[in-house]
Coordinates of C-alpha atoms and ligand atoms in Angstrom, one line a residue:
X294 CA 0.0 0.2 0.1
X295 CA 2.9 2.2 0.4
X296 CA 4.5 3.2 -2.2
X297 CA 4.9 6.3 -5.3
X298 CA 1.2 7.8 -6.2
X299 CA -0.9 5.4 -7.8
X300 CA -1.7 5.3 -11.7
X301 CA -4.5 7.4 -12.4
X302 CA -7.2 5.6 -13.5
X303 CA -8.8 6.6 -16.8
X304 CA -8.2 9.6 -18.9
X305 CA -9.6 13.5 -17.8
X306 CA -9.5 15.8 -20.0
X307 CA -7.8 19.1 -18.5
X308 CA -10.8 22.0 -18.3
X309 CA -9.7 24.1 -21.5
X310 CA -8.7 26.6 -18.6
X311 CA -5.9 24.0 -17.4
X312 CA -3.0 26.0 -17.0
X313 CA -1.2 23.2 -17.1
X314 CA -2.6 21.4 -20.4
X315 CA -1.9 24.9 -22.3
X316 CA 1.6 25.1 -20.7
X317 CA 2.1 20.6 -21.4
X318 CA 1.1 22.0 -25.1
X319 CA 3.2 24.5 -25.2
X320 CA 6.1 22.8 -24.0
X321 CA 6.1 20.7 -25.7
X322 CA 9.8 19.5 -26.5
X323 CA 11.5 18.4 -29.9
X324 CA 14.4 15.2 -29.1
X325 CA 16.8 17.9 -30.3
X326 CA 15.9 20.0 -27.1
X327 CA 15.6 17.3 -24.6
X328 CA 19.2 16.5 -23.2
X329 CA 20.7 19.4 -24.4
X330 CA 22.6 19.9 -21.4
X331 CA 24.4 16.9 -21.9
X332 CA 26.9 19.0 -23.8
X333 CA 28.7 21.7 -22.1
X334 CA 28.9 25.1 -22.5
X335 CA 31.2 28.1 -22.8
X336 CA 32.8 29.9 -19.8
X337 CA 32.1 32.5 -21.1
X338 CA 28.1 32.4 -20.8
X339 CA 28.7 32.7 -17.3
X340 CA 30.8 35.9 -17.5
X341 CA 27.2 37.4 -16.3
X342 CA 27.6 35.3 -12.7
X343 CA 30.7 35.4 -12.4
X344 CA 33.9 37.5 -13.4
X345 CA 34.9 35.3 -16.6
X346 CA 38.6 36.7 -17.4
X347 CA 39.0 37.6 -21.5
X348 CA 41.4 34.8 -22.4
X349 CA 39.1 32.2 -20.8
X350 CA 35.6 33.1 -22.6
X351 CA 36.1 30.0 -25.0
X352 CA 36.7 28.1 -22.6
X353 CA 34.9 24.3 -22.5
X354 CA 33.3 23.1 -19.2
X355 CA 31.7 19.8 -19.1
X356 CA 29.8 19.9 -15.6
X357 CA 29.8 21.9 -12.5
X358 CA 30.7 20.9 -9.1
X359 CA 31.0 21.9 -5.7
X360 CA 32.7 18.6 -4.0
X361 CA 35.9 18.0 -5.2
X362 CA 34.8 14.0 -4.1
X363 CA 32.9 14.4 -6.7
X364 CA 34.8 16.8 -9.5
X365 CA 35.1 15.5 -13.6
X366 CA 37.3 16.2 -15.5
X367 CA 35.7 19.4 -17.5
X368 CA 34.0 20.5 -14.3
X369 CA 33.8 24.1 -13.0
X370 CA 34.4 23.7 -9.4
X371 CA 32.8 25.9 -7.0
X372 CA 35.3 26.4 -3.6
X373 CA 32.8 27.5 -1.2
X374 CA 33.1 29.5 2.3
X375 CA 30.7 26.6 4.0
X376 CA 29.6 26.5 7.8
X377 CA 31.9 23.2 8.6
X378 CA 34.4 23.3 6.2
X379 CA 36.4 26.1 3.2
X380 CA 36.0 25.0 0.3
X381 CA 39.2 26.3 -0.9
X382 CA 40.7 23.8 0.9
X383 CA 39.9 20.9 -1.9
X384 CA 40.6 23.3 -4.7
X385 CA 44.1 20.8 -5.5
X386 CA 42.1 17.5 -5.0
X387 CA 39.7 19.2 -7.2
X388 CA 42.4 20.5 -10.5
X389 CA 44.0 16.7 -9.7
X390 CA 40.6 15.2 -10.4
X391 CA 40.1 17.3 -13.9
X392 CA 38.2 20.8 -12.8
X393 CA 39.2 23.8 -15.7
X394 CA 38.2 26.1 -14.0
X395 CA 37.2 27.0 -10.3
X396 CA 34.8 30.0 -8.9
X397 CA 35.2 31.3 -5.5
X398 CA 34.5 33.7 -2.8
X399 CA 35.8 36.9 -4.3
X400 CA 39.1 37.5 -5.8
X401 CA 41.8 35.3 -4.7
X402 CA 45.7 35.2 -4.3
X403 CA 47.2 32.0 -5.6
X404 CA 48.8 30.9 -8.1
X405 CA 47.1 27.8 -9.8
X406 CA 47.2 26.0 -13.2
X407 CA 43.3 27.0 -13.7
X408 CA 41.1 29.8 -13.8
X409 CA 40.1 31.1 -11.3
X410 CA 36.4 33.2 -11.3
X411 CA 35.2 35.9 -8.5
X412 CA 32.2 35.7 -7.3
X413 CA 30.4 38.4 -5.4
X414 CA 28.4 35.7 -3.3
X415 CA 28.9 32.5 -4.3
X416 CA 26.1 30.5 -2.9
X417 CA 23.6 32.5 -5.8
X418 CA 26.9 31.8 -8.5
X419 CA 26.1 28.2 -8.4
X420 CA 22.5 28.7 -8.6
X421 CA 22.8 30.8 -11.4
X422 CA 24.7 29.5 -13.3
X423 CA 24.1 25.9 -12.3
X424 CA 20.5 26.8 -13.7
X425 CA 22.4 28.4 -17.2
X426 CA 24.1 25.2 -17.6
X427 CA 21.2 23.0 -17.4
X428 CA 19.3 25.0 -19.8
X429 CA 17.0 27.4 -17.2
X430 CA 14.9 23.9 -16.9
X431 CA 12.1 25.7 -14.4
X432 CA 11.2 27.7 -17.1
X433 CA 9.9 24.5 -18.8
X434 CA 7.9 23.6 -15.8
X435 CA 5.0 24.4 -13.7
X436 CA 7.2 24.8 -10.6
X437 CA 5.5 24.1 -6.9
X438 CA 7.2 25.0 -4.2
X439 CA 6.3 23.8 -0.6
X440 CA 7.9 25.2 2.3
X441 CA 6.7 25.0 5.8
X442 CA 7.8 23.9 9.3
X443 CA 5.6 20.6 8.8
X444 CA 3.7 18.9 6.3
X445 CA 5.8 19.6 3.8
X446 CA 6.5 16.2 2.3
X447 CA 2.7 15.2 2.7
X448 CA 1.5 18.2 0.2
X449 CA 4.5 17.9 -1.6
X450 CA 2.9 14.1 -2.3
X451 CA -0.7 15.1 -2.6
X452 CA -0.1 17.7 -5.0
X453 CA 1.7 15.5 -7.6
X454 CA -0.6 12.7 -6.7
X455 CA -3.7 14.8 -7.8
X456 CA -2.0 16.1 -10.8
X457 CA -1.2 12.9 -12.2
X458 CA -4.4 10.9 -11.5
X459 CA -5.1 13.7 -13.6
X460 CA -2.9 13.1 -16.5
X461 CA 0.0 16.2 -16.2
X462 CA 3.3 14.8 -16.1
X463 CA 4.7 15.2 -12.5
X464 CA 8.3 15.0 -10.7
X465 CA 7.9 14.9 -7.8
X466 CA 11.8 16.7 -4.7
X467 CA 11.8 15.8 -1.2
X468 CA 12.8 14.2 1.9
X469 CA 11.3 11.2 0.8
X470 CA 12.7 10.8 -2.9
X471 CA 12.9 11.9 -5.6
X472 CA 10.2 11.0 -8.9
X473 CA 11.7 12.4 -12.0
X474 CA 9.5 10.4 -14.6
X475 CA 11.3 7.8 -15.2
X476 CA 12.5 7.1 -11.9
X477 CA 12.3 6.9 -7.8
X478 CA 15.6 7.7 -6.6
X479 CA 16.9 8.3 -3.1
X480 CA 16.6 11.7 -1.7
X481 CA 19.9 13.3 1.1
X482 CA 18.5 16.1 1.9
X483 CA 14.7 17.7 1.5
X484 CA 16.1 20.3 -1.3
X485 CA 18.9 19.3 -2.9
X486 CA 22.2 21.3 -3.7
X487 CA 21.5 24.2 -6.7
X488 CA 23.3 21.5 -8.8
X489 CA 21.6 18.5 -8.5
X490 CA 18.7 20.3 -8.4
X491 CA 19.1 22.0 -11.8
X492 CA 20.3 18.6 -13.0
X493 CA 17.5 16.8 -11.4
X494 CA 14.7 19.4 -13.1
X495 CA 16.7 19.1 -16.5
X496 CA 16.3 15.9 -16.1
X497 CA 12.8 15.8 -15.9
X498 CA 12.2 18.3 -18.3
X499 CA 13.6 15.4 -20.8
X500 CA 11.5 13.1 -19.3
X501 CA 8.9 14.7 -20.5
X502 CA 7.3 16.4 -17.0
X503 CA 5.3 19.0 -17.1
X504 CA 5.0 20.3 -13.8
X505 CA 7.0 19.1 -10.0
X506 CA 6.0 19.6 -7.0
X507 CA 8.8 20.6 -4.0
X508 CA 9.8 20.7 -0.8
X509 CA 12.1 23.8 -0.1
X510 CA 13.3 23.7 2.5
X511 CA 14.4 26.8 4.9
X512 CA 18.4 25.9 4.5
X513 CA 17.5 25.6 0.6
X514 CA 16.6 29.0 0.6
X515 CA 18.8 30.7 3.0
X516 CA 21.5 28.8 1.4
X517 CA 20.2 29.1 -1.7
X518 CA 20.0 26.4 -3.3
X519 CA 16.4 27.2 -5.3
X520 CA 18.5 30.1 -6.2
X521 CA 18.0 29.8 -10.4
X522 CA 15.0 28.4 -10.0
X523 CA 11.5 29.8 -11.0
X524 CA 8.4 29.4 -9.5
X525 CA 5.2 29.1 -10.1
X526 CA 4.1 28.8 -7.0
X527 CA 4.9 28.8 -3.6
X528 CA 2.5 27.2 -1.0
X529 CA 3.2 27.3 3.0
X530 CA 1.9 24.5 5.5
X531 CA 3.2 26.4 8.6
X532 CA 5.6 28.0 10.4
X533 CA 6.7 27.1 14.0
X534 CA 9.8 25.9 16.1
X535 CA 12.4 24.1 14.3
X536 CA 15.8 24.3 12.9
X537 CA 17.0 27.0 15.9
X538 CA 20.3 25.5 16.0
X539 CA 20.6 27.2 12.5
X540 CA 18.0 30.2 11.7
X541 CA 18.8 31.2 15.0
X542 CA 14.4 32.4 16.1
X543 CA 11.9 33.1 14.4
X544 CA 12.1 36.2 13.1
X545 CA 14.8 34.6 10.7
X546 CA 13.4 31.4 10.2
X547 CA 10.5 33.4 9.3
X548 CA 12.5 35.2 6.8
X549 CA 14.1 32.4 5.3
X550 CA 10.5 31.1 4.3
X551 CA 9.5 34.2 3.2
X552 CA 11.8 34.2 0.1
X553 CA 10.3 31.3 -2.0
X554 CA 7.4 34.2 -1.6
X555 CA 9.1 37.5 -2.2
X556 CA 10.7 36.3 -5.2
X557 CA 7.5 34.7 -6.9
X558 CA 7.8 37.8 -9.5
X559 CA 4.6 39.2 -11.4
X560 CA 6.7 39.1 -14.6
X561 CA 9.0 36.4 -15.8
X562 CA 6.2 32.6 -16.3
X563 CA 2.1 33.7 -16.3
X564 CA -0.5 32.8 -14.6
X565 CA 2.1 32.6 -10.6
X566 CA 0.8 32.8 -7.0
X567 CA 1.1 32.1 -3.8
X568 CA -0.9 29.1 -1.1
X569 CA -0.6 30.4 2.3
X570 CA -2.2 29.0 5.0
X571 CA -4.4 32.6 7.0
X572 CA -4.1 30.7 10.3
X573 CA -0.6 30.0 10.6
X574 CA 0.5 33.7 12.4
X575 CA 3.1 34.0 9.1
X576 CA 0.0 34.6 7.5
X577 CA -0.3 38.8 7.6
X578 CA 3.8 39.5 6.9
X579 CA 3.6 36.4 4.0
X580 CA 0.3 38.5 2.1
X581 CA 2.0 41.4 2.0
X582 CA 5.0 40.4 0.6
X583 CA 3.0 39.0 -1.9
X584 CA 3.2 40.2 -5.6
X585 CA 1.0 37.9 -7.3
X586 CA -2.4 36.6 -6.8
X587 CA -2.7 34.5 -2.9
X588 CA -5.0 31.9 -2.3
X589 CA -5.8 31.1 1.4
X590 CA -7.2 28.3 3.0
X591 CA -8.4 27.4 6.3
X592 CA -11.7 27.0 8.1
X593 CA -13.1 30.3 9.5
X594 CA -15.5 32.4 6.7
X595 CA -13.0 34.6 5.3
X596 CA -10.4 32.5 3.9
X597 CA -10.3 31.1 0.2
X598 CA -10.2 27.8 0.5
X599 CA -12.1 26.9 3.4
X600 CA -12.7 23.5 4.8
X601 CA -17.0 24.1 6.0
X602 CA -17.2 20.6 8.0
X603 CA -15.7 17.4 8.9
X604 CA -18.4 14.0 9.1
X605 CA -15.9 11.5 10.9
X606 CA -16.8 7.9 9.8
X607 CA -15.0 4.9 10.9
X608 CA -11.9 4.1 8.7
X609 CA -12.1 7.5 7.2
X610 CA -14.0 11.2 7.0
X611 CA -15.9 13.6 4.4
X612 CA -14.9 16.8 4.1
X613 CA -17.1 20.1 2.8
X614 CA -15.0 22.4 1.2
X615 CA -15.6 25.6 -0.6
X616 CA -13.3 26.9 -3.1
X617 CA -13.9 30.5 -3.9
X618 CA -17.3 29.8 -3.5
X619 CA -17.8 26.3 -5.3
X620 CA -18.9 23.2 -3.3
X621 CA -17.1 20.2 -2.9
X622 CA -17.3 17.2 -1.2
X623 CA -13.3 15.0 0.0
X624 CA -13.7 11.7 1.1
X625 CA -10.1 11.3 2.3
X626 CA -8.9 8.5 4.7
X627 CA -5.6 10.4 6.4
X628 CA -5.7 10.9 9.6
X629 CA -6.3 14.8 12.1
X630 CA -6.8 17.8 11.8
X631 CA -3.3 18.6 10.4
X632 CA -3.9 17.2 7.5
X633 CA -7.2 18.4 6.8
X634 CA -5.2 21.7 6.5
X635 CA -2.5 19.7 4.6
X636 CA -5.1 18.6 2.1
X637 CA -7.1 22.3 1.6
X638 CA -3.6 23.4 0.8
X639 CA -3.0 20.4 -2.2
X640 CA -6.8 20.8 -3.4
X641 CA -5.8 24.3 -3.5
X642 CA -3.3 24.4 -6.3
X643 CA -4.0 21.1 -8.0
X644 CA -7.8 23.9 -8.2
X645 CA -5.4 26.7 -9.4
X646 CA -3.6 24.6 -12.0
X647 CA -6.6 24.0 -13.6
X648 CA -7.8 20.8 -11.9
X649 CA -12.1 20.2 -11.9
X650 CA -13.4 19.4 -8.6
X651 CA -15.0 16.6 -9.7
X652 CA -11.3 14.9 -10.6
X653 CA -9.7 16.2 -7.3
X654 CA -12.4 14.8 -5.3
X655 CA -12.1 11.4 -7.0
X656 CA -8.3 11.7 -6.8
X657 CA -7.5 12.7 -2.3
X658 CA -9.3 9.6 -1.6
X659 CA -6.9 7.7 -3.7
X660 CA -3.9 8.9 -2.2
X661 CA -0.9 5.8 -1.0
X662 CA 0.2 7.7 1.7
X663 CA 3.3 8.8 2.3
X664 CA 5.7 6.2 4.2
X665 CA 6.7 7.2 7.6
X666 CA 4.0 9.4 8.2
X667 CA 1.7 8.7 10.2
X668 CA 1.7 5.2 9.2
X669 CA -0.5 2.7 10.4
X670 CA 1.2 -1.2 11.2
X671 CA -1.0 -3.8 11.5
X672 CA -0.3 -7.2 12.6
X673 CA -4.3 -7.4 14.5
X674 CA -2.8 -6.5 17.8
X675 CA -6.3 -5.5 19.3
X676 CA -5.3 -1.3 19.8
X677 CA -3.6 0.7 16.6
X678 CA 0.3 1.5 15.8
X679 CA 1.8 3.7 14.6
X680 CA 4.9 5.4 12.8
X681 CA 5.2 9.2 12.5
X682 CA 7.9 11.6 11.7
X683 CA 6.7 14.0 14.5
X684 CA 10.1 15.5 15.1
X685 CA 9.3 19.2 16.4
X686 CA 6.9 20.6 19.0
X687 CA 3.5 21.1 16.8
X688 CA 4.2 17.7 15.3
X689 CA 4.2 16.0 18.5
X690 CA 1.4 18.2 19.4
X691 CA -0.5 17.6 16.2
X692 CA -0.3 14.0 16.5
X693 CA -1.3 13.0 19.8
X694 CA -4.0 15.5 19.1
X695 CA -5.0 12.8 15.8
X696 CA -4.4 9.9 18.4
X697 CA -7.2 11.6 20.8
X698 CA -9.9 12.2 18.0
X699 CA -9.2 9.2 16.8
X700 CA -9.0 6.6 20.4
X701 CA -10.8 6.7 23.1
X702 CA -7.7 4.8 25.0
X703 CA -5.2 5.6 26.3
X704 CA -2.2 6.8 23.9
X705 CA 0.9 6.4 24.3
X706 CA 4.3 7.9 22.7
X707 CA 7.6 6.7 21.8
X708 CA 9.8 10.2 21.6
X709 CA 13.4 11.5 21.4
X710 CA 15.0 13.9 20.5
X711 CA 18.5 14.8 17.5
X712 CA 21.2 15.4 18.8
X713 CA 22.9 18.8 17.4
X714 CA 20.4 19.7 16.8
X715 CA 17.5 22.4 17.9
X716 CA 18.1 22.3 21.9
X717 CA 15.3 24.6 22.7
X718 CA 12.8 22.6 21.0
X719 CA 13.9 19.9 23.7
X720 CA 11.9 20.6 26.8
X721 CA 9.1 22.1 24.4
X722 CA 8.6 18.4 22.9
X723 CA 9.4 16.9 26.5
X724 CA 6.7 18.7 28.2
X725 CA 4.2 18.1 24.8
X726 CA 4.7 14.4 25.4
X727 CA 4.2 14.8 29.4
X728 CA 0.9 16.6 28.9
X729 CA -0.3 14.4 26.0
X730 CA 0.3 11.0 26.4
X731 CA -1.5 9.0 29.0
X732 CA 2.2 7.1 28.9
X733 CA 5.1 9.0 27.3
X734 CA 8.0 7.3 27.0
X735 CA 11.4 9.1 26.6
X736 CA 13.9 7.5 23.7
X737 CA 16.7 7.8 21.9
X738 CA 17.3 9.5 17.9
X739 CA 19.8 10.2 15.6
X740 CA 22.4 11.2 18.2
X741 CA 25.3 12.4 16.3
X742 CA 28.1 12.7 18.6
X743 CA 26.1 13.6 21.7
X744 CA 25.7 12.7 24.9
X745 CA 22.1 10.8 25.5
X746 CA 22.7 12.7 28.9
X747 CA 22.7 15.8 27.9
X748 CA 19.4 15.2 25.4
X749 CA 17.7 13.8 28.0
X750 CA 18.1 16.3 30.3
X751 CA 17.5 18.7 27.7
X752 CA 14.3 17.0 27.2
X753 CA 13.4 17.1 31.0
X754 CA 13.9 20.3 31.6
X755 CA 10.3 21.1 30.4
X756 CA 8.4 19.3 33.3
X757 CA 7.6 19.2 36.2
X758 CA 8.4 16.7 39.5
X759 CA 5.0 15.0 38.8
X760 CA 5.6 15.0 35.2
X761 CA 9.5 14.0 35.0
X762 CA 7.9 11.0 37.4
X763 CA 5.3 9.4 35.0
X764 CA 7.7 9.9 32.5
X765 CA 9.7 6.3 30.8
X766 CA 12.6 6.9 30.5
X767 CA 14.5 4.0 28.0
X768 CA 17.3 4.9 26.2
X769 CA 17.6 2.1 23.6
X770 CA 15.0 2.3 21.2
X771 CA 14.1 -1.1 20.2
X772 CA 13.2 -1.8 23.8
X773 CA 11.5 1.6 24.2
X774 CA 9.1 0.6 21.5
X775 CA 8.6 -3.0 23.1
X776 CA 7.8 -1.2 26.2
X777 CA 5.4 0.3 25.1
X778 CA 4.0 -2.4 23.1
X779 CA 3.8 -5.0 26.8
X780 CA 2.7 -1.6 28.5
X781 CA -0.2 -0.6 25.5
X782 CA -4.2 -2.6 26.0
X783 CA -7.6 -2.8 23.4
X784 CA -8.4 0.2 22.1
X785 CA -4.5 1.8 23.6
X786 CA -3.1 3.9 20.5
X787 CA 0.7 3.4 20.3
X788 CA 2.8 6.5 18.8
X789 CA 6.4 5.6 17.3
X790 CA 7.5 9.2 16.7
X791 CA 10.5 10.9 15.1
X792 CA 12.3 8.9 12.4
X793 CA 9.9 8.1 10.5
X794 CA 10.8 6.9 7.0
X795 CA 14.4 6.4 7.8
X796 CA 15.9 3.9 7.6
X797 CA 19.0 4.1 10.8
X798 CA 20.4 5.1 13.5
X799 CA 23.1 7.8 13.7
X800 CA 26.2 7.1 16.8
X801 CA 28.8 9.5 16.1
X802 CA 29.3 9.3 12.3
X803 CA 27.6 5.0 12.0
X804 CA 24.5 5.0 10.3
X805 CA 23.2 1.6 12.0
X806 CA 19.8 0.2 10.0
X807 CA 16.5 0.3 11.9
X808 CA 13.4 0.9 10.9
X809 CA 11.1 1.8 13.6
X810 CA 8.0 0.2 11.2
X811 CA 9.9 -2.9 10.8
X812 CA 11.0 -3.3 14.8
X813 CA 7.0 -3.3 15.3
X814 CA 6.3 -5.7 13.1
X815 CA 9.2 -8.0 14.2
X816 CA 7.9 -7.5 17.9
X817 CA 4.4 -7.5 17.3
X818 CA 4.9 -11.4 15.0
X819 CA 7.1 -11.9 18.7
X820 CA 3.8 -11.4 20.5
X821 CA 5.5 -8.9 22.6
X822 CA 1.5 -7.1 23.0
X823 CA -0.6 -9.0 24.8
X824 CA -3.0 -11.9 22.8
X825 CA -5.6 -10.4 21.2
X826 CA -9.3 -11.0 23.1
X827 CA -11.1 -13.4 20.4
X828 CA -14.4 -10.2 20.7
X829 CA -12.3 -7.6 20.0
X830 CA -12.0 -6.4 15.7
X831 CA -8.2 -7.0 14.4
X832 CA -7.5 -4.1 12.8
Ligands
LIG86 C1 23.4 24.0 6.9 C2 23.6 22.7 5.4 O1 22.6 23.1 5.4 N1 24.9 22.7 5.2 C3 25.3 22.6 4.0 C4 26.2 22.7 3.3 O2 27.0 23.2 4.3 P1 28.1 24.5 3.5 O3 27.6 24.9 2.5 O4 28.3 25.5 4.7 O5 29.3 23.2 3.4 P2 30.6 22.9 4.0 O6 30.0 21.2 4.7 O7 30.9 23.4 5.4 O8 31.5 22.8 3.1 C5 32.0 23.8 2.4 C6 32.4 23.9 0.7 O9 33.4 22.1 1.5 C7 33.3 21.4 -0.3 N2 33.7 20.1 0.8 C8 33.7 20.1 1.4 C9 34.3 18.6 1.5 C10 35.5 18.0 1.0 O10 36.1 17.1 1.1 N3 35.4 18.7 -0.5 C11 34.4 19.8 -0.2 O11 35.1 20.4 -1.9 C12 31.8 20.9 0.0 O12 31.1 20.3 -0.5 C13 31.0 22.7 0.4 O13 30.8 23.2 -0.9 O14 26.1 22.0 1.8 C14 27.1 21.5 2.3 C15 27.5 20.6 0.3 O15 26.0 21.0 0.0 C16 25.4 20.2 2.7 O16 26.5 19.2 3.0 C17 25.4 20.8 4.0 O17 24.5 19.9 4.8 C18 24.5 19.4 5.7 C19 25.4 18.5 6.1 C20 23.0 19.5 6.0 O18 23.1 18.6 7.3 N4 22.0 20.0 6.0 C21 20.6 19.9 6.6 C22 20.2 20.4 8.1 C23 20.1 20.5 5.7 O19 20.1 20.7 4.4 N5 18.2 19.8 6.3 C24 17.7 20.1 5.2 C25 15.9 20.2 6.3 C26 15.7 20.4 7.3 C27 14.4 20.1 7.9 O20 13.3 20.6 7.1 O21 14.0 18.9 8.0 C28 17.6 19.7 4.0 O22 17.2 20.9 2.9 O23 17.4 18.5 3.5
LIG87 N1 0.0 20.5 8.5 C1 0.8 20.3 9.8 N2 1.0 21.2 11.0 C2 1.8 20.2 11.9 N3 2.3 18.7 11.9 C3 2.3 18.2 10.6 C4 1.5 19.0 9.5 N4 1.7 17.8 8.6 C5 2.4 17.0 9.3 N5 2.8 17.2 10.5 C6 3.4 16.6 11.3 O1 4.8 16.4 10.9 C7 5.0 14.9 10.6 C8 6.5 15.2 9.5 O2 5.3 16.1 8.0 P1 5.3 15.7 6.4 O3 6.9 15.2 7.0 O4 4.5 15.9 5.8 O5 6.2 17.1 7.2 P2 8.1 18.4 6.6 O6 7.7 19.2 6.6 O7 8.0 17.3 5.3 O8 8.5 17.6 8.2 P3 11.0 17.6 7.7 O9 11.2 19.1 7.5 O10 11.4 17.1 9.3 O11 10.8 16.6 6.5 C9 3.7 13.9 10.5 O12 4.7 12.9 10.7 C10 3.5 14.8 11.8 O13 3.7 14.2 13.1

């Protein structure tokens, strides 16, 4: 059941006013155009982006690299001064591997056998050069960027699913995987760096994709990974506490997110728009800075894309929505209030892209879900078990609220916090877990090089004396999951949070194979839970 979006059922004729369809026809690529970037380019073509000395303009480059370890003969190497190290330290290695020229941040006085090209802002130059090198692929695609603290993956997958069901060839870029129109690729990051991103987009163009739903992380925006990408639509899910190790505070986090909306210029590609969450505190600020039409969603009467009613049925909910005055009903098995907002955002995009409402309503119930997000594990146990990716305060709160909505039994949560990441969110997560779960179990997540004792101390700093006593602390994640299953009784809801789809636990620099889903299946098969009373329905 979990996997890439299902192939569309039946062919839909896009409406005459379907923007995507028009673009599709306009942008049909000839074979000659496909893969034009494979041939390389002359350095002179980058003269507006970096300072190319007169004598080097005819020099051919056949690739781009920002990592010396990945350099291939003929590449232009970007020596980025980073947070951890300086790319200049690897210049010699890049030259040894065949780099024919290198871009540096500002002029560098150094004797080298290859030309050094100075850029004022190297990350910006890398983005623009990558877009140029790969033939400006984002201009040939409907680019839908989704940003926000939580829900990016779900919304991007939903958009991709609905557009694909409407026969719009759509690529996907995000945390879980990349779908480039020919194959699924694993993702290293939520948003690839500029060179990988532009190469991926060019591949999508070559594979006949007409639209792309992509997650745009705040890191990517701050580090200019998407510079050179022209978006048609920018979507915000929400902005809550996370990544304050990198962004320092809410304001600078908001500033980074706002880049996606600020850069949605009302010229260039036609029909640009933004989709905003009207209930998020960022709404007034983002709406103000948007220079393109804004479609906002929410449950209040002012929202343009509005959730009017939710009728909960046994295995699904029936949502009544209103889109700019038109009502429609959509069934979904995605659980929780937060997913209703994710659906609103995705529906707003699909509808704005020209997919008819009946087609949207037909597609959403067939959404296969996203691995590791609110993913149920069913092995015949008499209680519900879910693996979820919640790893920040708002997500933890949302998933526990979802469990309250869905079950009348106890909520048992296994959770942890990553090492070497935002320490400020740890006490918030601890407090949410003890205040919203009946049985909170604190365990380890990826530690990297941080001491688990420090992490546990930070998490418990958010708790009162009594709450601390109610907390079960089990550093071994497998044992913590076992404990949760042993304590669960019929009708309870067990949530294993934080790792989602990930297949490893990081200890130091070592990635140890570990899958919450697999461990739950093993433990449930071993009978780590009490036997199922025959009178109870099996899930
Ligand atoms: C904060 C951040 O995002 N940093 C990324 C950034 O690092 P950086 O530019 O500071 O680079 P650096 O590591 O100091 O190295 C400097 C330069 O030397 C180069 N180098 C380095 C070593 C070498 O042997 N040769 C060499 O050429 C590097 O490639 C780099 O160009 O560029 C590096 C190369 O592309 C990335 O590996 C690195 O991602 C780090 C590992 C990372 O973990 N990023 C996470 C936080 C991230 O981006 N997460 C978001 C999602 C967040 C979320 O929503 O959950 C994402 O989009 O995935
Ligand atoms: N709209 C939402 N509001 C609050 N929490 C949400 C929302 N959507 C999803 N979540 C929670 O956040 C978790 C991650 O969801 P998802 O992967 O869709 O978001 P994301 O923004 O891509 O996260 P990340 O950037 O960490 O990959 C889910 O498992 C769920 O617990």
